[in-house]
Coordinates of C-alpha atoms in Angstrom, one line a residue:
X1 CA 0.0 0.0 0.0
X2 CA 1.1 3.6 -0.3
X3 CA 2.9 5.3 2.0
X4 CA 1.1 8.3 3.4
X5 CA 2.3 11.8 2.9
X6 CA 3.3 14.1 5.0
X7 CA 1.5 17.3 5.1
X8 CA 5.0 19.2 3.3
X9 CA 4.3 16.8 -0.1
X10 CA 0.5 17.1 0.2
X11 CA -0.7 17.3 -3.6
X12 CA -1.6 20.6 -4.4
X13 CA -5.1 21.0 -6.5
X14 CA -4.3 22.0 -10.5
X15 CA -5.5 25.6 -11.4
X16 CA -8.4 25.2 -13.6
X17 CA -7.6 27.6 -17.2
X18 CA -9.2 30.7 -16.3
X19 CA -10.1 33.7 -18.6
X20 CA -9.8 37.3 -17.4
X21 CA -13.0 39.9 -17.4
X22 CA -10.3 41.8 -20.0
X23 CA -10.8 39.0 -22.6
X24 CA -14.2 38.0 -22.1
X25 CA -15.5 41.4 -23.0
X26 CA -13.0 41.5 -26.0
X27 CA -14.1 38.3 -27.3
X28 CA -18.1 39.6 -26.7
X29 CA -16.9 42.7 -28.7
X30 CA -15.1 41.3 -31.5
X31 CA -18.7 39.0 -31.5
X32 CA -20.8 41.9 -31.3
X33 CA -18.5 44.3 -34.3
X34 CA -18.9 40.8 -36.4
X35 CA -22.6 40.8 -36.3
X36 CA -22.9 44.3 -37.1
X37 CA -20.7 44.4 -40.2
X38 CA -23.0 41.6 -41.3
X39 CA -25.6 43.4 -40.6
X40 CA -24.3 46.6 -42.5
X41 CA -23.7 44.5 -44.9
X42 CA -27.1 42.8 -46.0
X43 CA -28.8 46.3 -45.2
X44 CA -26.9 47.8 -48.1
X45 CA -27.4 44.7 -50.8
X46 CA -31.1 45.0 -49.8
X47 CA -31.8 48.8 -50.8
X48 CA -29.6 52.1 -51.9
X49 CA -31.5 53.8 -48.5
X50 CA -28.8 52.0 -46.5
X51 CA -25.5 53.4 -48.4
X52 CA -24.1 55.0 -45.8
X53 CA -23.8 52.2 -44.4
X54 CA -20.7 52.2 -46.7
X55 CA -18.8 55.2 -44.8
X56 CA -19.4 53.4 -41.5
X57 CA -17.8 49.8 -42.8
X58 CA -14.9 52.1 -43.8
X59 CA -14.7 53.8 -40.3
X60 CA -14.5 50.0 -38.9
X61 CA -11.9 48.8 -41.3
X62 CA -9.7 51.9 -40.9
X63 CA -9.9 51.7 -37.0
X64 CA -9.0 47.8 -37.4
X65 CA -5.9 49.0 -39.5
X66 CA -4.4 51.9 -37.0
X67 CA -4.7 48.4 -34.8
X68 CA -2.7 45.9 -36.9
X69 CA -5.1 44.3 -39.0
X70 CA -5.7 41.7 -37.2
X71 CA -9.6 41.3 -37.7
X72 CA -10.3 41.9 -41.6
X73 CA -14.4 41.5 -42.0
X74 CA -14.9 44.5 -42.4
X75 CA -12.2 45.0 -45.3
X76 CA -13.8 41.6 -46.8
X77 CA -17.4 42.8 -46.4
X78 CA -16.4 46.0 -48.2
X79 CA -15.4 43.7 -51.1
X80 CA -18.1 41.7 -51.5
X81 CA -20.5 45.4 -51.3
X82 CA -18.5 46.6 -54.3
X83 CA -18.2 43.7 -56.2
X84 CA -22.2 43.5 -55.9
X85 CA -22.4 47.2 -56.9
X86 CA -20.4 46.4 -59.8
X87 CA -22.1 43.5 -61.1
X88 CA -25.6 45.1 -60.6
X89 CA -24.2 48.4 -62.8
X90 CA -24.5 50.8 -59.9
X91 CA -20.8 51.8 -60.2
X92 CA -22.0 53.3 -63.3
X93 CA -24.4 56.1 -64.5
X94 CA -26.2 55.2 -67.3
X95 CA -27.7 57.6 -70.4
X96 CA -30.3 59.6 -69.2
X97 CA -29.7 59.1 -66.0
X98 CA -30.9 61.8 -63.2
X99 CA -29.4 64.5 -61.4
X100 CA -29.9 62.1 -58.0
X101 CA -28.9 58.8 -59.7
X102 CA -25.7 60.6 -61.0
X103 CA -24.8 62.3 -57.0
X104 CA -25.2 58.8 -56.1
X105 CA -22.9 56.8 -58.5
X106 CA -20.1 59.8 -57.5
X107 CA -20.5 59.2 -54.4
X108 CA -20.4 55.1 -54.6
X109 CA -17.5 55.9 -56.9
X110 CA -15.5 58.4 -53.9
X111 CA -15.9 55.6 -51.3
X112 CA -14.7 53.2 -53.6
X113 CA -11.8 55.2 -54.0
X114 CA -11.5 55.6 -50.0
X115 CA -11.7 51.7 -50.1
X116 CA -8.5 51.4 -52.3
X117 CA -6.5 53.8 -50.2
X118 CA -7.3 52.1 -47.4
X119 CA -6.3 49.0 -49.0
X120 CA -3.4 50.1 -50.5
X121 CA -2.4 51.6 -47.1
X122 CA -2.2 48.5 -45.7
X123 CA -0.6 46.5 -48.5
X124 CA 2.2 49.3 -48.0
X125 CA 2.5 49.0 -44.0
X126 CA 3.5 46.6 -42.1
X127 CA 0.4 44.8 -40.1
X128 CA -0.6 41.5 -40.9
X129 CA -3.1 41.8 -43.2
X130 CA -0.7 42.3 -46.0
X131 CA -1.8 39.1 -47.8
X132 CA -5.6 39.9 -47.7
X133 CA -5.4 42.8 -48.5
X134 CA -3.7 41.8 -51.7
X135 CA -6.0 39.0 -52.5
X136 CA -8.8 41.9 -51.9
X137 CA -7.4 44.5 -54.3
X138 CA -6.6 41.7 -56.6
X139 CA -10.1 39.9 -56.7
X140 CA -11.2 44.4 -57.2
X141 CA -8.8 44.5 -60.6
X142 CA -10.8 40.4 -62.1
X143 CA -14.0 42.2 -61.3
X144 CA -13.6 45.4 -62.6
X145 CA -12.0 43.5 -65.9
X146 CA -14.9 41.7 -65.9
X147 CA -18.0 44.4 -65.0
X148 CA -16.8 47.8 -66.4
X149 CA -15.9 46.4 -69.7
X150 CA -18.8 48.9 -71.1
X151 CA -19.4 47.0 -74.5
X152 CA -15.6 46.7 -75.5
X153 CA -14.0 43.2 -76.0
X154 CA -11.4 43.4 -73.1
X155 CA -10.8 45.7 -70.5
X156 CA -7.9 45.2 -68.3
X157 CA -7.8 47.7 -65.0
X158 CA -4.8 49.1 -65.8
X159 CA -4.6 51.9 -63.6
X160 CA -6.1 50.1 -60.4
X161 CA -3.4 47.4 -61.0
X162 CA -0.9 49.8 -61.5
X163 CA -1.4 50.8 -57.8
X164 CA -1.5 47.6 -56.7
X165 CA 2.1 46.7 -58.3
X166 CA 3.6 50.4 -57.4
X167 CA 2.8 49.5 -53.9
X168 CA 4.4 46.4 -53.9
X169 CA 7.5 47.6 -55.7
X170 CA 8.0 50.1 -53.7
X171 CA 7.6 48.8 -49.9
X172 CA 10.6 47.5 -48.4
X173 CA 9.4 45.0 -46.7
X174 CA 7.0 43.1 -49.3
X175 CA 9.1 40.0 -49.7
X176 CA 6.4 37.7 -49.1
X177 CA 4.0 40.0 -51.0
X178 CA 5.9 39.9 -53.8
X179 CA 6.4 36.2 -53.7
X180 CA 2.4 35.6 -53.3
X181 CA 1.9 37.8 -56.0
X182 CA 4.2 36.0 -58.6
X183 CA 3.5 32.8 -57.3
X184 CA -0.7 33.2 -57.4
X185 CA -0.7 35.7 -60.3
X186 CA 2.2 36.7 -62.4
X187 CA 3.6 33.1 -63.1
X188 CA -0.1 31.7 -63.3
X189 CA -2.0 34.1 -65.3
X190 CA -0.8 35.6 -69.3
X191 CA -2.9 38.2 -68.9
X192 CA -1.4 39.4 -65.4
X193 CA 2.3 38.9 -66.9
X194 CA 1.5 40.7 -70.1
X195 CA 0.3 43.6 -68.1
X196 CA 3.0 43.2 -65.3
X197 CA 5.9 43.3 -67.6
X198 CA 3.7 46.6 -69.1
X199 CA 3.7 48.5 -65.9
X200 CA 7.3 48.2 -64.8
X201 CA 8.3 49.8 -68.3
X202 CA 6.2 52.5 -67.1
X203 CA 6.7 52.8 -63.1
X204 CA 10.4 52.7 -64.3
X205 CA 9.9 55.8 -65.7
X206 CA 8.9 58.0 -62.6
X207 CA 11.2 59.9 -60.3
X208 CA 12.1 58.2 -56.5
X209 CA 14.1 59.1 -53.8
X210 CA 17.1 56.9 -53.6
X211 CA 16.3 54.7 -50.9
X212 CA 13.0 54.0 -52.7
X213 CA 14.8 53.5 -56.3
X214 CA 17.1 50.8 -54.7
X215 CA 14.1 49.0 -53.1
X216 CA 12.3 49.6 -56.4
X217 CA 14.8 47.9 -58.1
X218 CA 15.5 44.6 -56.1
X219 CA 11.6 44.3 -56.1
X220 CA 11.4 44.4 -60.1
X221 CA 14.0 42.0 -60.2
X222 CA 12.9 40.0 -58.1
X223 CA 9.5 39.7 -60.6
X224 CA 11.1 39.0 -63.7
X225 CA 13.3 36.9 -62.6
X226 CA 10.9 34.8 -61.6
X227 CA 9.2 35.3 -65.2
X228 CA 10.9 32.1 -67.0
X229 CA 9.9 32.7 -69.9
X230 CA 7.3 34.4 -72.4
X231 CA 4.5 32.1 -74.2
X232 CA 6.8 30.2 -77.7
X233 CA 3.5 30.1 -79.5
X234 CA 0.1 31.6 -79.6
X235 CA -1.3 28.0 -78.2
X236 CA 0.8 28.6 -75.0
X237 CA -1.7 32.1 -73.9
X238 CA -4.6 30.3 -73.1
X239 CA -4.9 31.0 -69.4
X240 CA -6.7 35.0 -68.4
X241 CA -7.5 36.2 -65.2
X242 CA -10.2 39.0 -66.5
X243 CA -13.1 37.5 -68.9
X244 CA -10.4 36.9 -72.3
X245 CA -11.1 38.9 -75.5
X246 CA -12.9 37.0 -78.3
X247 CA -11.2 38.5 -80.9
X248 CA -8.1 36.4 -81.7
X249 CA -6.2 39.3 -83.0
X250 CA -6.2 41.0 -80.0
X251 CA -2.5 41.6 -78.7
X252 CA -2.7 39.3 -75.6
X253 CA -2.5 36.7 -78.3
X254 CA 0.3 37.7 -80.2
X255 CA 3.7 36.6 -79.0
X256 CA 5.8 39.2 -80.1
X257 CA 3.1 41.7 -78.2
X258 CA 4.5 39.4 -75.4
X259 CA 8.2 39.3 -76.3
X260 CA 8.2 43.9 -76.1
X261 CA 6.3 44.0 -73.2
X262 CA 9.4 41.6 -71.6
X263 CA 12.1 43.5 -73.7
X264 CA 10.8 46.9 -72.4
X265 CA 10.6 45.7 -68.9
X266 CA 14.1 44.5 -68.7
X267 CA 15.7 47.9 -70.5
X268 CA 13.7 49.9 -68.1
X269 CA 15.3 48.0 -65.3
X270 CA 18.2 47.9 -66.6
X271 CA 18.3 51.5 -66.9
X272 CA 17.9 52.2 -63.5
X273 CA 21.4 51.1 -62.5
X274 CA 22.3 47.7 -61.1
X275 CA 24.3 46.9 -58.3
X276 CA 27.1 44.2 -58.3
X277 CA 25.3 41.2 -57.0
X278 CA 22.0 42.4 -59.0
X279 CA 24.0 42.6 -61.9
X280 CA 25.1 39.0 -61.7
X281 CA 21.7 37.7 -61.1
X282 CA 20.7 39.2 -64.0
X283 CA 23.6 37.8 -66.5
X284 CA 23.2 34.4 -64.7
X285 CA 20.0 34.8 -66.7
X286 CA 20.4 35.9 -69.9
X287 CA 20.8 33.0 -71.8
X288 CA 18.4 31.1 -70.2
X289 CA 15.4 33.5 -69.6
X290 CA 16.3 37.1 -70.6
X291 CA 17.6 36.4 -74.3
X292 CA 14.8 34.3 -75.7
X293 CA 12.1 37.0 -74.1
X294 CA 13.5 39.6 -76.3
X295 CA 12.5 40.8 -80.0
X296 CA 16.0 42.4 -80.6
X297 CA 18.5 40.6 -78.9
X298 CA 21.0 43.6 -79.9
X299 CA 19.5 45.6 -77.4
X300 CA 21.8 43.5 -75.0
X301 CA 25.0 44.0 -76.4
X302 CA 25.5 47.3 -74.5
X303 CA 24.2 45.5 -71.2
X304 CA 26.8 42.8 -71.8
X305 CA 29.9 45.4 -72.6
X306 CA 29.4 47.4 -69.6
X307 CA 29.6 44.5 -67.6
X308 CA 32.7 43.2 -69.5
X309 CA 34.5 45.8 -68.6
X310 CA 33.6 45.7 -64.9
X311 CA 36.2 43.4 -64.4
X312 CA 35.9 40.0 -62.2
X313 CA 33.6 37.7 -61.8
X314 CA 31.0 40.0 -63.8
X315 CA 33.2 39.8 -66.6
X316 CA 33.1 36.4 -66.7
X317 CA 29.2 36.1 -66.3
X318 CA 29.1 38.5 -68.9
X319 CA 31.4 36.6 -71.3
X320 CA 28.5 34.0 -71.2
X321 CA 26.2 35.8 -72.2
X322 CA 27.8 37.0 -74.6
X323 CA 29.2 33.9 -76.3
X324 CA 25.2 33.0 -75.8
X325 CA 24.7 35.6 -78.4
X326 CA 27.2 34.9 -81.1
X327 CA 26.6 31.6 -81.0
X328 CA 23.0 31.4 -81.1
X329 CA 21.8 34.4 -82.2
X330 CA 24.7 35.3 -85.2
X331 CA 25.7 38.3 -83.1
X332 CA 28.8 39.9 -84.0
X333 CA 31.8 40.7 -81.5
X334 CA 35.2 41.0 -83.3
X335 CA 36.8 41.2 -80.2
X336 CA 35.3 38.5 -77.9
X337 CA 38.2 36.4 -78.3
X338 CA 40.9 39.2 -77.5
X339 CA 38.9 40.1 -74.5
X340 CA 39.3 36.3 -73.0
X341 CA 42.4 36.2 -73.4
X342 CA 42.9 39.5 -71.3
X343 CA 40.7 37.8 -68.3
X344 CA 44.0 35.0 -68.2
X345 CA 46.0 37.0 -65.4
X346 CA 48.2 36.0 -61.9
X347 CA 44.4 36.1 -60.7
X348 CA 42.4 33.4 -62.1
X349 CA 43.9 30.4 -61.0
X350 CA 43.8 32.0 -57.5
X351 CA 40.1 33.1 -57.9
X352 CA 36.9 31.3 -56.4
X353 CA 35.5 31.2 -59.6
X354 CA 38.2 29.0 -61.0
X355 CA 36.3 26.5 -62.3
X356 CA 33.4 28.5 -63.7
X357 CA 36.1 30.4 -65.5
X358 CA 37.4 27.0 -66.7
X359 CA 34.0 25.5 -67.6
X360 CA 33.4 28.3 -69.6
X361 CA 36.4 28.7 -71.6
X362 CA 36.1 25.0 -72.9
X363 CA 32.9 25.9 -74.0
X364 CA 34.5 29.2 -75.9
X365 CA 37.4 27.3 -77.7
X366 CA 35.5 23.9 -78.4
X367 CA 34.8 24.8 -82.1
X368 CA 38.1 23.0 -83.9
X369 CA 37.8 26.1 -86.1
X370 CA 39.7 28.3 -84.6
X371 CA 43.0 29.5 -85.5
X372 CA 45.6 27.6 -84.6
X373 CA 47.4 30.8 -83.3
X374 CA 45.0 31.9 -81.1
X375 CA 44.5 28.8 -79.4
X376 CA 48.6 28.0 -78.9
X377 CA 48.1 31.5 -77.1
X378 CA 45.7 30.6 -74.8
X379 CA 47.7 26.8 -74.4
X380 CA 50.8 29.2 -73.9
X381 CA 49.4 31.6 -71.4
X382 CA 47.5 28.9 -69.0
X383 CA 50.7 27.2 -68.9
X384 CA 53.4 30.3 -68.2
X385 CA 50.4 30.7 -65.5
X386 CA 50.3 27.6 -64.1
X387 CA 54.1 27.7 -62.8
X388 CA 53.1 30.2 -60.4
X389 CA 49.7 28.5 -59.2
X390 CA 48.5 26.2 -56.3
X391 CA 48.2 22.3 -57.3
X392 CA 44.3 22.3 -57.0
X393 CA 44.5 24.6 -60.4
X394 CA 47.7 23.0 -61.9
X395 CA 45.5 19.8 -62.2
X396 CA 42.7 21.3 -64.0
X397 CA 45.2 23.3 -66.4
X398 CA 47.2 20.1 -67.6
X399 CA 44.3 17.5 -68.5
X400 CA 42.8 20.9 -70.7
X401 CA 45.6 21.4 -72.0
X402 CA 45.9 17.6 -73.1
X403 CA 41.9 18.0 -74.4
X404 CA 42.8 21.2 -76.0
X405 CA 46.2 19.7 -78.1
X406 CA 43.8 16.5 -79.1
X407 CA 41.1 19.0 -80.5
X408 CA 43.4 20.7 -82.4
X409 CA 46.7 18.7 -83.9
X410 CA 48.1 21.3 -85.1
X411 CA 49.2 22.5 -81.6
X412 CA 50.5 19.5 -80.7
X413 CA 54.7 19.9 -82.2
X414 CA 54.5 22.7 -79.3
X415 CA 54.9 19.4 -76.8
X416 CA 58.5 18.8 -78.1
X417 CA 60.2 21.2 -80.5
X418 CA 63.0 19.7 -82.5
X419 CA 66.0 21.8 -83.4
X420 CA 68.0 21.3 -86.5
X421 CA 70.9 22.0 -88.1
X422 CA 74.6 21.9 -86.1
X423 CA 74.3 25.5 -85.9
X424 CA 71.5 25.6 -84.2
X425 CA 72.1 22.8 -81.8
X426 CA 75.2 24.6 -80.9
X427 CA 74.0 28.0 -80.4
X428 CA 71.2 26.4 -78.4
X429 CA 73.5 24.4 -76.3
X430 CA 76.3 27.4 -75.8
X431 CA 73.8 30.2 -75.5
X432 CA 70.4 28.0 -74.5
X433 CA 67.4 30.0 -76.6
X434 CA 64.3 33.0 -76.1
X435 CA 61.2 32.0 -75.8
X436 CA 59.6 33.7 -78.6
X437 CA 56.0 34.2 -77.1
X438 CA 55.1 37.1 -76.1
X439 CA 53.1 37.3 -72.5
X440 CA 53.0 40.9 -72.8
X441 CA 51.3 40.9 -76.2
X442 CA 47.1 41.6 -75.1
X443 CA 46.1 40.4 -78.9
X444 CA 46.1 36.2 -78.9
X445 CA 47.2 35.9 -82.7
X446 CA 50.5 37.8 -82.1
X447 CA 52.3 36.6 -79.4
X448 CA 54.2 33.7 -81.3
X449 CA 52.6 31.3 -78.9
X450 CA 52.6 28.9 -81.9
X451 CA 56.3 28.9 -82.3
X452 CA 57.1 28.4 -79.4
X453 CA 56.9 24.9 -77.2
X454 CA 55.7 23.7 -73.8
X455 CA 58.9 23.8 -71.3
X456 CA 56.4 24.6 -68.3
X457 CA 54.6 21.1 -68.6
X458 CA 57.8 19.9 -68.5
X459 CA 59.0 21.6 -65.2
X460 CA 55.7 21.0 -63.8
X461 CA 56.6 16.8 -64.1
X462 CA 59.0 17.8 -60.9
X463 CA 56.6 19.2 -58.7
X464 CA 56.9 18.8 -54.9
X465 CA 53.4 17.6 -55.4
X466 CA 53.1 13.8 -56.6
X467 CA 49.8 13.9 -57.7
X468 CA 50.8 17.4 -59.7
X469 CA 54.1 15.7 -61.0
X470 CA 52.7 12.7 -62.2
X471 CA 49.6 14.2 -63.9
X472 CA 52.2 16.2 -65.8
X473 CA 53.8 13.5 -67.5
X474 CA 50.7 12.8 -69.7
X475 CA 52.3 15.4 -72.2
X476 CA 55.0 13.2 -72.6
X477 CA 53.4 9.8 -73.5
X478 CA 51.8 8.7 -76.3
X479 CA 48.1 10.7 -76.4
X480 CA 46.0 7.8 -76.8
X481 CA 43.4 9.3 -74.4
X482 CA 40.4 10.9 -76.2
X483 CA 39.3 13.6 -73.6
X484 CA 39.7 14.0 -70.0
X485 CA 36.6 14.5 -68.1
X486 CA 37.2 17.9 -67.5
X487 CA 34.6 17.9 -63.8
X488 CA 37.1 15.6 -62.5
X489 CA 39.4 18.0 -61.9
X490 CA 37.6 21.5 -61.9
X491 CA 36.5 21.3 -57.8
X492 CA 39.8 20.4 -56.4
X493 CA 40.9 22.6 -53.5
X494 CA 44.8 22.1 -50.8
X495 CA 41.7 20.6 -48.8
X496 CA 40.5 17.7 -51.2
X497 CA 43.6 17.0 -52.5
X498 CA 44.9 16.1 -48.6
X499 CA 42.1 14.3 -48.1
X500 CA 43.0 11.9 -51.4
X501 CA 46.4 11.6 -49.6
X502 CA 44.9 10.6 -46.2
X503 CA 42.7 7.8 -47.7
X504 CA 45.3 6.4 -49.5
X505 CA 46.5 2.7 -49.0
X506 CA 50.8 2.5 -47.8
X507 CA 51.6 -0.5 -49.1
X508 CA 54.7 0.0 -47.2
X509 CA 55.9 1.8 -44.1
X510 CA 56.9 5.3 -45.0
X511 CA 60.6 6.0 -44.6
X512 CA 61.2 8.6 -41.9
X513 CA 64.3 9.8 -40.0
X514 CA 66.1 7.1 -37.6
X515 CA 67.0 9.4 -34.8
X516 CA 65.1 12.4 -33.7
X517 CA 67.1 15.3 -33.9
X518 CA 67.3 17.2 -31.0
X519 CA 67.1 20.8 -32.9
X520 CA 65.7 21.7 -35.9
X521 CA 65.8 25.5 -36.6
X522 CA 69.0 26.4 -34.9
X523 CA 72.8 24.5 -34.5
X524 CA 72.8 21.1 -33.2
X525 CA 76.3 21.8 -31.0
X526 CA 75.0 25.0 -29.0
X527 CA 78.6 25.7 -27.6
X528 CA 80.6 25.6 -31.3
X529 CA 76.4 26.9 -33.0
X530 CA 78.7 24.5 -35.9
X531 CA 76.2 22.4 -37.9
X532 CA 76.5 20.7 -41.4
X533 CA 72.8 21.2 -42.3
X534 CA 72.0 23.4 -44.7
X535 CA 69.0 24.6 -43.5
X536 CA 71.0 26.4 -40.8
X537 CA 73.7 27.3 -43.1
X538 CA 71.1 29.0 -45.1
X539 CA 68.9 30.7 -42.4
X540 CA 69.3 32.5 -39.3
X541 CA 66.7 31.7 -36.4
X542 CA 68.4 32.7 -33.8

């Protein structure tokens, strides 16, 4: 049986949950508001003697927003009112209407205008009814599309939309608004993009302060970017948010109606002025979103040279793009080639975009039609480079170097140069020779790269690194490889190529010193500080 307790350890009753008077009589008010904004509500569908019922729902909505936004009936009721106005034409005056019935569609047509500020208001703040109000002002611009049409074929509400999206743009803190709004609109909707990609042309166009502009910008970015791609065909534009225009010549079907809206939308931004990481995102894109949106693909070329000539890892971005453009779209750039060859500096085997740089230029000298002049200059170059560079970019330079010598045979005497004639051999062996290429030379088809040979590979098959030594003898066996896999060797770093040492199996014990020497920077007899090593012949630690 239990033990009993003392009275100390006596178990103590569990407090029931208990609300406070404070909360009871919120919860009965936020009960009792309710009921009267559905009240409001259905007194005002029933007959036009309870409009002003109208101003009051706006006095409730606009005292919910000064508190957060936290209860939004009254915002929603409002919507459903004016969508019901709208559909029932009493948003509208009609011909031959009277003096009264004309006060009264002004004045439905001021509150309606109070509604959107109030709206808008909070889609700029920072409460939490961001979201509805966005999905309020949006369901606003399908029914206005779809009631105010007024006999025409389409109607699109441009300028309510245009608020909508200038608000967005323009709030600092709209990440997720922006998201819902591509996600649930832009991306889902051709009409919405057409018209999207319209209104940033023009909202581009206005005057901001500059803390606004740079928000403006990263918000228009972040909407196109997220724009993959414009309709291919006239069967893709199938999907419309407001009622779609029966007449198939309408613009919203054409593609190229598409295609300017996109172009338009990206000079505009463009335009604006980019930042450094903004200006990457965007040529990260070019050839994958921005370049097949656009009518005139020329319109990029000054885009692309600007950022050439920012120098860096822009350059290099920009390079693709580029490239994307000759190749593809028969673009002309007579000095594309010169300019890679400037980017080979001290610096790009040291950079962090090593290996995009590398990916890259494979791509740029793959066609086997190249000159063989300019591609011994850029075998040449990479090599003189590669003397003074780490082993993790040594081993990407030799096996592209090997690829680069099989895709184009005529390089491949620059291996092992023969010299003939007594003369020469003697001259060479009295006076050793110049190397005729010229590393200062910026233009690739004159720096004599093709006359002369490939020493460096050659010095390279002595590096204190085994895995850099041994890779380095490929150059002087027979080349019966077809390619190296160039990824094999792009991602290497001092820390990867450790770790391949550490996880290699010793097949036998490594040889280390017999005796441990008692000193190893300074003299091994401390009263003579006499010592045959050359380290401390050499160097003074004392």
């Amino acid at each position: 049986m239990p033990g009993t307790l003392d009275g100390s350890s006596s178990p103590k009753k569990r407090k029931r949950g208990h609300t406070t008077r404070q909360e009871v009589a919120r919860t009965a008010s936020d009960d009792s508001t309710q009921s009267r904004i559905v009240q409001l509500e259905s007194q005002i569908l029933e007959s036009r003697r309870h409009y002003n019922n109208i101003a009051t729902l706006l006095s409730i909505g606009r005292d919910d927003g000064k508190k957060g936004g936290e209860d939004p009936t009254a915002a929603i009721s409002l919507c459903r009112v004016f969508c019901r106005l709208m559909a029932n034409g009493n948003m509208s005056a009609t011909k031959g209407a009277s003096d009264a019935e004309v006060t009264i569609v002004h004045w439905l047509k001021a509150k309606y205008g109070d509604y959107l500020e109030m709206l808008l208001a909070t889609l700029r703040g920072h409460s939490i009814g961001k979201g509805t109000a966005l999905t309020l002002l949006m369901r606003l611009v399908k029914n206005e599309g779809d009631c105010l049409r007024a006999g025409q074929d389409y109607f699109f509400p441009t300028k309510l939309y245009s608020r909508v999206l200038q608000a967005a743009l323009e709030d600092h803190g709209a990440s997720e608004t922006i998201d819902e709004l591509v996600q649930k609109y832009v991306t889902e909707y051709d009409d919405i993009r057409f018209y999207t990609l319209a209104t940033i042309h023009e909202l581009a166009a206005e005057d901001r302060g500059s803390e606004v502009l740079q928000t403006f910008v990263s918000n228009t970015l972040s909407v196109l970017s997220s724009i993959y791609a414009v309709p291919s065909s006239g069967d893709d534009i199938d999907t419309f948010y407001v009622t779609p225009p029966t007449n198939s010549k309408n613009r919203l079907y054409l593609v190229t109606a598409h295609k300017k809206q996109a172009q338009t939308a990206w000079l505009a931004l463009f335009k604006l002025g980019l930042d450094k990481e903004q200006r990457k995102i965007v040529l990260g894109m070019v050839s994958s979103r921005i370049a097949p949106s656009f009518v005139k693909v020329e319109l990029l070329m000054d885009f692309l040279t600007d950022s050439l000539n920012s120098g860096g890892s822009t350059s290099l971005l920009a390079l693709s793009g580029l490239f994307y453009l000759i190749q593809e779209k028969n673009l002309d750039y007579p000095m594309f080639y010169q300019k890679l060859y400037s980017m080979l500096d001290a610096g790009v085997l040291h950079s962090r975009h090593r290996s995009r740089f590398f990916r890259l230029l494979d791509t740029f000298l793959a066609s086997t039609h190249l000159p063989a002049a300019l591609v011994a200059s850029f075998i040449k170059r990479l090599s003189r480079l590669s003397l003074q560079a780490p082993p993790s970019a040594i081993v990407a330079v030799i096996p592209w170097v090997y690829n680069l010598l099989k895709r184009h045979p005529t390089c491949t005497f620059m291996v092992h140069r023969e010299v003939y004639g007594e003369d020469k051999i003697g001259e060479l062996r009295n006076d050793g020779m110049n190397d005729p290429f010229d590393m200062s030379e910026e233009d690739p088809m004159e720096t004599d790269a093709i006359s002369s040979s490939l020493w460096e590979i050659q010095m390279l098959q002595a590096h204190y690194h085994p895995n850099v030594a041994t890779l380095a003898k490929i150059t002087s066996e027979q080349f019966t490889k077809h390619a190296y896999n160039m990824e094999d060797f792009l991602d290497h770093s001092y820390s990867t190529m450790l770790d391949m040492e550490f996880s290699k199996d010793t097949k036998k014990p490594t040889v280390i010193e017999h005796e441990i020497p008692a000193t190893i920077f300074t003299a091994h007899n401390t009263e003579t500080a006499l010592d045959s090593r050359l380290l401390v012949k050499m160097w003074d630690f004392t």
